[in-house]
Coordinates of C-alpha atoms in Angstrom, one line a residue:
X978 CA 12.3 -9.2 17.3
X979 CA 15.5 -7.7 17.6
X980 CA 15.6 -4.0 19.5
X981 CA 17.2 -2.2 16.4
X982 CA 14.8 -3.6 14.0
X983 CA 11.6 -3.0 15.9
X984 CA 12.7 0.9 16.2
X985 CA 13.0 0.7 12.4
X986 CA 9.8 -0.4 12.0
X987 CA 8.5 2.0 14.5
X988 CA 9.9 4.8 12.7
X989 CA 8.9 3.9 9.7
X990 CA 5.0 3.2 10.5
X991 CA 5.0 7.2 12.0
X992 CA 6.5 8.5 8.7
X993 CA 3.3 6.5 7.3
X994 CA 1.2 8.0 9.5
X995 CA 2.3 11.4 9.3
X996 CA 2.2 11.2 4.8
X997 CA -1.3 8.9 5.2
X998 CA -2.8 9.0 1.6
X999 CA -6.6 8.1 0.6
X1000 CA -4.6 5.9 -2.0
X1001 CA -1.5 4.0 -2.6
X1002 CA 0.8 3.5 -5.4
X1003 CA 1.0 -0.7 -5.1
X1004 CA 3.6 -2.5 -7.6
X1005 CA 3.8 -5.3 -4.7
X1006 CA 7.9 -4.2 -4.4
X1007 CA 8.9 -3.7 -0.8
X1008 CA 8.6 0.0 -0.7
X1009 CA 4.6 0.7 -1.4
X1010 CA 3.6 -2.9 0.2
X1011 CA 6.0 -1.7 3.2
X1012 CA 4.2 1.2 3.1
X1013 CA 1.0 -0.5 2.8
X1014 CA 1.5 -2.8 6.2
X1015 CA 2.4 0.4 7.8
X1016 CA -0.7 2.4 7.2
X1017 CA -3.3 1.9 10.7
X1018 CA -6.0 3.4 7.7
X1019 CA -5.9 0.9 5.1
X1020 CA -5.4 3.1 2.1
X1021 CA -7.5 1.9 -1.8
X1022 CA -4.1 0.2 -3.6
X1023 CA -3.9 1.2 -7.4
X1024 CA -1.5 -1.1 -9.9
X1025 CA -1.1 -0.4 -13.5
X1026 CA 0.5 -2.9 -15.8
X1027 CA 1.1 -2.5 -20.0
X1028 CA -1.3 -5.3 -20.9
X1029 CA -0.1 -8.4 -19.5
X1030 CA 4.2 -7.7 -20.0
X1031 CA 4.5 -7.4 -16.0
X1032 CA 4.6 -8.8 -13.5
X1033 CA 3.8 -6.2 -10.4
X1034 CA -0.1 -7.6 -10.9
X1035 CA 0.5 -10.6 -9.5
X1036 CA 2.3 -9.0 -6.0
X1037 CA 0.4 -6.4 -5.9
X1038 CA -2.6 -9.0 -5.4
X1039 CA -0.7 -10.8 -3.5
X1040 CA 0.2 -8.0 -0.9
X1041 CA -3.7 -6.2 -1.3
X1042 CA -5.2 -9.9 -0.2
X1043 CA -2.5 -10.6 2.8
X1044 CA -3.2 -6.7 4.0
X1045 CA -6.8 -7.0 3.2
X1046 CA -6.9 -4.0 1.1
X1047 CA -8.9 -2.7 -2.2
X1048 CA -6.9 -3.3 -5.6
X1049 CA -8.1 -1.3 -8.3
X1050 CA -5.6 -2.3 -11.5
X1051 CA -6.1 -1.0 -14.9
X1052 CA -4.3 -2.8 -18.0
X1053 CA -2.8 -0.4 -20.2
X1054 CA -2.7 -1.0 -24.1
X1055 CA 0.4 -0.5 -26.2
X1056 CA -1.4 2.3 -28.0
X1057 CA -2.7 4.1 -25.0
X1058 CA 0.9 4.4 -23.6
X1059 CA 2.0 4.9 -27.3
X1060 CA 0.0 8.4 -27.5
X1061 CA 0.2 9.6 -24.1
X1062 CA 4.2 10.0 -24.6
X1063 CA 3.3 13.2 -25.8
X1064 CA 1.5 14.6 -22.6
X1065 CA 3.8 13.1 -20.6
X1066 CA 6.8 14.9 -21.9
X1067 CA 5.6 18.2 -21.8
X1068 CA 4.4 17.9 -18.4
X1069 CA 7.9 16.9 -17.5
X1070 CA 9.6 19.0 -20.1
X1071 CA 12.5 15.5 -20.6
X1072 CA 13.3 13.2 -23.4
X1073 CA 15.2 11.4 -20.8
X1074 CA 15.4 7.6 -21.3
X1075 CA 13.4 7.0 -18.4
X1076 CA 10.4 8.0 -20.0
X1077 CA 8.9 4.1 -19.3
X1078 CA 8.8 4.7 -15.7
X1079 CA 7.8 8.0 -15.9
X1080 CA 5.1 6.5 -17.9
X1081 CA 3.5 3.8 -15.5
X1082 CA 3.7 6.1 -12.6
X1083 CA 1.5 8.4 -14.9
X1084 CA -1.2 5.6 -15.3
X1085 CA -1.1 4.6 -12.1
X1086 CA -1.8 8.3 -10.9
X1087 CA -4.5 9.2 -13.2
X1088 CA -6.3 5.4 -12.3
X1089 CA -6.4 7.3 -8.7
X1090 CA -8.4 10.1 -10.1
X1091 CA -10.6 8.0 -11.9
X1092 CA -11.7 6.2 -8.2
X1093 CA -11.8 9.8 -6.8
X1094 CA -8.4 9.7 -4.9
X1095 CA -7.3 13.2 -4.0
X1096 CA -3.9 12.5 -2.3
X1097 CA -2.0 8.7 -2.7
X1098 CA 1.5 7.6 -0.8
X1099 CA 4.2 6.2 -3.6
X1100 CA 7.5 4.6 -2.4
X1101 CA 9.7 6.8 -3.4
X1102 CA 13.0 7.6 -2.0
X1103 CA 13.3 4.0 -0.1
X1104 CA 15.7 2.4 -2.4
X1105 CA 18.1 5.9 -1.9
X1106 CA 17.7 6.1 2.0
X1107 CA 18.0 1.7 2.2
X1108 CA 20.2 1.1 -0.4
X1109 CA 18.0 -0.7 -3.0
X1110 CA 19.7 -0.5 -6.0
X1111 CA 22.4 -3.1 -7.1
X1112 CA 24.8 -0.5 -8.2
X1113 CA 25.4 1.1 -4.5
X1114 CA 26.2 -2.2 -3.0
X1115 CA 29.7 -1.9 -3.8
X1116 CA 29.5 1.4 -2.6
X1117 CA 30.7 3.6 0.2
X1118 CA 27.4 4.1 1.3
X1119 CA 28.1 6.8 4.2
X1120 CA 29.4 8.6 1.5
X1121 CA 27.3 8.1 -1.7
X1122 CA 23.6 8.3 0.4
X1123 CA 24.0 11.4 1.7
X1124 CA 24.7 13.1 -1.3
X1125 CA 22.4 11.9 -3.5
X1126 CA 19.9 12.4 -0.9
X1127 CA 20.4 16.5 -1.0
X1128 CA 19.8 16.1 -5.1
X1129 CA 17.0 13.7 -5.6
X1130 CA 13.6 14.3 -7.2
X1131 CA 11.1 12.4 -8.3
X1132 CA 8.8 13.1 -11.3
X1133 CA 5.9 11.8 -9.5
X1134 CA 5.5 15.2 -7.3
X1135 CA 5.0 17.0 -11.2
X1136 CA 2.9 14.4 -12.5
X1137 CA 0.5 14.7 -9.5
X1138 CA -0.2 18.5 -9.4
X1139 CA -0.6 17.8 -13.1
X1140 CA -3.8 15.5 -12.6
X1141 CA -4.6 17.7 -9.1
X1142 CA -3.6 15.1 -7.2
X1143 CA -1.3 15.1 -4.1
X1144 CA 1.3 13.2 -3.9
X1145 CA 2.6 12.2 -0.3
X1146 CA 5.9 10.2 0.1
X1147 CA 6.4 8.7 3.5
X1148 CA 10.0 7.9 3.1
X1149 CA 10.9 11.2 2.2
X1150 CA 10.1 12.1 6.2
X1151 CA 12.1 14.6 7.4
X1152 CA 12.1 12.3 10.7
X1153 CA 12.3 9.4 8.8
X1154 CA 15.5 10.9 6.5
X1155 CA 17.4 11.7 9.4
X1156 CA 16.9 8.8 11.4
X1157 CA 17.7 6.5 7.9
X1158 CA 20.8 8.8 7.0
X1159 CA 22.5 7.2 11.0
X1160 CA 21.9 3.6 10.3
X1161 CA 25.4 1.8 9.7
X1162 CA 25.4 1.1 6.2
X1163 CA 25.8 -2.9 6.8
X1164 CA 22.3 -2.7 8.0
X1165 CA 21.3 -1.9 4.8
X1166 CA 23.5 -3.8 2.6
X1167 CA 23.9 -7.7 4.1
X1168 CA 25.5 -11.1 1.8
X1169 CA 22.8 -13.8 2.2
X1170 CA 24.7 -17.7 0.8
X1171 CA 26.6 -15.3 -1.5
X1172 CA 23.6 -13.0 -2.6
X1173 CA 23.5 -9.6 -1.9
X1174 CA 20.4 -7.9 -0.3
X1175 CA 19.5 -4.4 -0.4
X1176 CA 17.5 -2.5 2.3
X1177 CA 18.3 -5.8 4.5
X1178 CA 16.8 -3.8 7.6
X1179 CA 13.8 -3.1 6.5
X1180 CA 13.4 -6.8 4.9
X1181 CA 14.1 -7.7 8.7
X1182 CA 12.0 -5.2 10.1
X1183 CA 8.9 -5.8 8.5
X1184 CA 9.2 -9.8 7.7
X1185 CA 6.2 -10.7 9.9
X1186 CA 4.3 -8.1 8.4
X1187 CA 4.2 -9.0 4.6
X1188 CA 4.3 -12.4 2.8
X1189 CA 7.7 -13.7 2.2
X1190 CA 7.7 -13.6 -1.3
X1191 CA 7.1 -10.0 -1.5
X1192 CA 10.0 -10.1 1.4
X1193 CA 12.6 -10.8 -0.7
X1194 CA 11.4 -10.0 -4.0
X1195 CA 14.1 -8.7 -5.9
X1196 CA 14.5 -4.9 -6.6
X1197 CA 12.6 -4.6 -10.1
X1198 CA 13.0 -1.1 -11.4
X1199 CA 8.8 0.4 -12.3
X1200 CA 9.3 0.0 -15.8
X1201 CA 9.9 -3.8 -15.9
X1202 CA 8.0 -4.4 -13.2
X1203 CA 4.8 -2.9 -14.9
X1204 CA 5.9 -4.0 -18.3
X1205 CA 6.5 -0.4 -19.9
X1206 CA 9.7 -1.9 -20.9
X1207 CA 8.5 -3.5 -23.8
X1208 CA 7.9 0.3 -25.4
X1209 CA 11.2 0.3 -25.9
X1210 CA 11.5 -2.5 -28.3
X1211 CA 8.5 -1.5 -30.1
X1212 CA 9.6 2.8 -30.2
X1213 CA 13.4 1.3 -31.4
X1214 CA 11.6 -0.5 -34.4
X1215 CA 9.5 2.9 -35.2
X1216 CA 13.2 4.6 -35.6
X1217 CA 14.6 4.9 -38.7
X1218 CA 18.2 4.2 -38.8
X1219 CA 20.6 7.0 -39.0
X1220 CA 24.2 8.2 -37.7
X1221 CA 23.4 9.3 -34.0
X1222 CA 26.9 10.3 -34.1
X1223 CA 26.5 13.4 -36.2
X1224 CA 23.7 14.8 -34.3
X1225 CA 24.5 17.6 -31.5
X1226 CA 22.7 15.9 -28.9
X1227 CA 24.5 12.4 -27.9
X1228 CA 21.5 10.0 -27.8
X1229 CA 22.2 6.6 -26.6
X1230 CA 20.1 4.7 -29.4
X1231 CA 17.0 5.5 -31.5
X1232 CA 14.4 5.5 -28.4
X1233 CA 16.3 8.1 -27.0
X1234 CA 16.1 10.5 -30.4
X1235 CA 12.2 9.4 -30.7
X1236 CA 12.2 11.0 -27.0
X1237 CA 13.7 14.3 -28.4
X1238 CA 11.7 14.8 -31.4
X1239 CA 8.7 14.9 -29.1
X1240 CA 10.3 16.8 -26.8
X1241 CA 11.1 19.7 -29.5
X1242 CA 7.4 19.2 -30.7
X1243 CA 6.0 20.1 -27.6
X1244 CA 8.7 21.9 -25.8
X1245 CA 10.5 23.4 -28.2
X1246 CA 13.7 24.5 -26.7
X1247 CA 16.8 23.1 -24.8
X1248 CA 16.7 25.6 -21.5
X1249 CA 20.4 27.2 -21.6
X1250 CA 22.3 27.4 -18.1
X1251 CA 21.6 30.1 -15.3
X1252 CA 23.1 31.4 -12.2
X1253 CA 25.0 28.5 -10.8
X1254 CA 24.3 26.3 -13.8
X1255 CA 26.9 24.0 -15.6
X1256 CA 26.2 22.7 -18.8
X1257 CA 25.0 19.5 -19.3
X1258 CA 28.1 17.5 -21.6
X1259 CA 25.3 15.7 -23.4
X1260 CA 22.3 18.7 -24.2
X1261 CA 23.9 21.4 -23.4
X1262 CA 20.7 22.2 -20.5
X1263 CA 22.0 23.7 -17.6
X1264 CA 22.0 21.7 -14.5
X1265 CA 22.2 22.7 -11.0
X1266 CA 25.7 22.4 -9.6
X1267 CA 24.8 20.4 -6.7
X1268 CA 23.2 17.6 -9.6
X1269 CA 25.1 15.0 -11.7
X1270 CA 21.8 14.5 -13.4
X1271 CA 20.2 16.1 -16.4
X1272 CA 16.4 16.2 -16.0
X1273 CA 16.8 17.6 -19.4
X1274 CA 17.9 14.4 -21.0
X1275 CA 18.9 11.9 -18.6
X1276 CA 22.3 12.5 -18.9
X1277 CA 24.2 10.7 -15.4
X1278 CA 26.7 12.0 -14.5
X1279 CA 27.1 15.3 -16.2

């Protein structure tokens, strides 16, 4: 293997090691099965799917068999997700679009709990450090990851001390950010017969560690990969139809207002800017000036 690949995967098996979990997050993406190969303490993998709409099941097996690990999964019914929507807004305090994801990560973290997990890894903050998403490879990267590494959250830190559960995140290392934050940007973004690849290096580094399909699966965003997509066709139909238009809040479509009116029902109130603050264009929260997001109502960029 290739020097600068085998000190990636070096440095990525110690952030592992130093953010172990009892449990893992698996959706059989390259992130958790990364992080899966790179535990020395198999850790009990836990996949959550909206009845049979996704398709992480069937990597997640794939990667829990290869790594020889424990899979728990649990299938989640349209109504259970239906009436948790509720709980999961107020814990969150958002009617941001994103609820879906927001949603599976939920299930997946309270299936943990039910198998006695007290701390699990998840994947998050790989696809910022690596590049994973489509939209930065037309990016300059040396510019655009550092900065949205200084503002990025993830909802699965609140959703864990919420079911007393901690939540450990190996590529959010300290170590491991620095070191990612110094690799040349066409390490993480390489053309493949005219295909771009995201997080190239760490497709690289751990190929002999994971099957191939999981390899060069596709980045699948949590939603569709676990299926919670499909709520979104069934809340849009549960909408009435009315002029979004003349509402103070700009929605983007019905699922997005269905989002609200929970929100005020549980919530209650639109928290107005403070200190350093700017207003968010879209809800009129205040947002941190260092943010172009609005965790308010998933307004990007404010």
């Amino acid at each position: 293997m290739p020097r600068y690949e085998e000190l990636v995967k070096i440095r990525v098996t110690q952030a592992v090691r130093r953010n172990l979990g009892e449990g893992l997050l698996l959706s059989g993406g390259l992130d958790s099965s990364i992080i899966a190969a790179a535990a020395h303490q198999k850790p009990t993998a836990f996949t959550v799917s909206l009845e049979d709409y996704g398709t992480d099941v069937k990597f997640a097996r794939l990667a829990a068999e290869y790594l020889d690990m424990k899979l728990y999964i649990k299938k989640v019914t349209i109504d259970e997700a239906i009436q948790s929507i509720p709980e999961v807004i107020r814990v969150l305090k958002t009617f941001d679009p994103a609820i879906p994801n927001d949603l599976a990560t939920y299930f997946g973290l309270k299936l943990s709990r039910v198998h006695d997990c007290r701390n699990i890894m998840t994947g998050d903050g790989c696809d910022e450090l690596f590049a994973g998403y489509d939209y930065m490879h037309h990016m300059n990267l040396e510019d655009h990851i550092p900065k949205i590494v200084k503002s990025m959250s993830f909802n699965s830190n609140t959703l864990g001390d919420y079911l007393s559960l901690k939540v450990k995140q190996p590529f959010l290392d300290s170590e491991l950010i620095e070191f990612a934050l110094n690799i040349n940007p066409e390490l993480k973004v390489k053309e493949i017969d005219g295909v771009k690849w995201g997080k190239w290096i760490l497709r690289e580094s751990f190929k002999h560690h994971l099957p191939k399909d999981i390899i060069w699966r596709r980045k699948t965003p949590i939603e569709a990969g676990s299926g919670f997509t499909k709520l979104r066709e069934i809340i849009e139909k549960q909408v009435e139809d009315i002029d979004l238009s003349r509402h103070p809040v700009k929605f983007i479509n019905r699922e997005h207002l269905y989002y609200y009116k929970i929100y005020m029902q549980e919530v209650g109130y639109i928290p107005e800017p403070c200190g350093n603050d700017k207003r968010c264009l879209y809800c009129g929260a205040g947002v941190p000036a260092y943010s172009r997001h609005c965790r308010t109502c998933g307004a990007y960029p404010t």
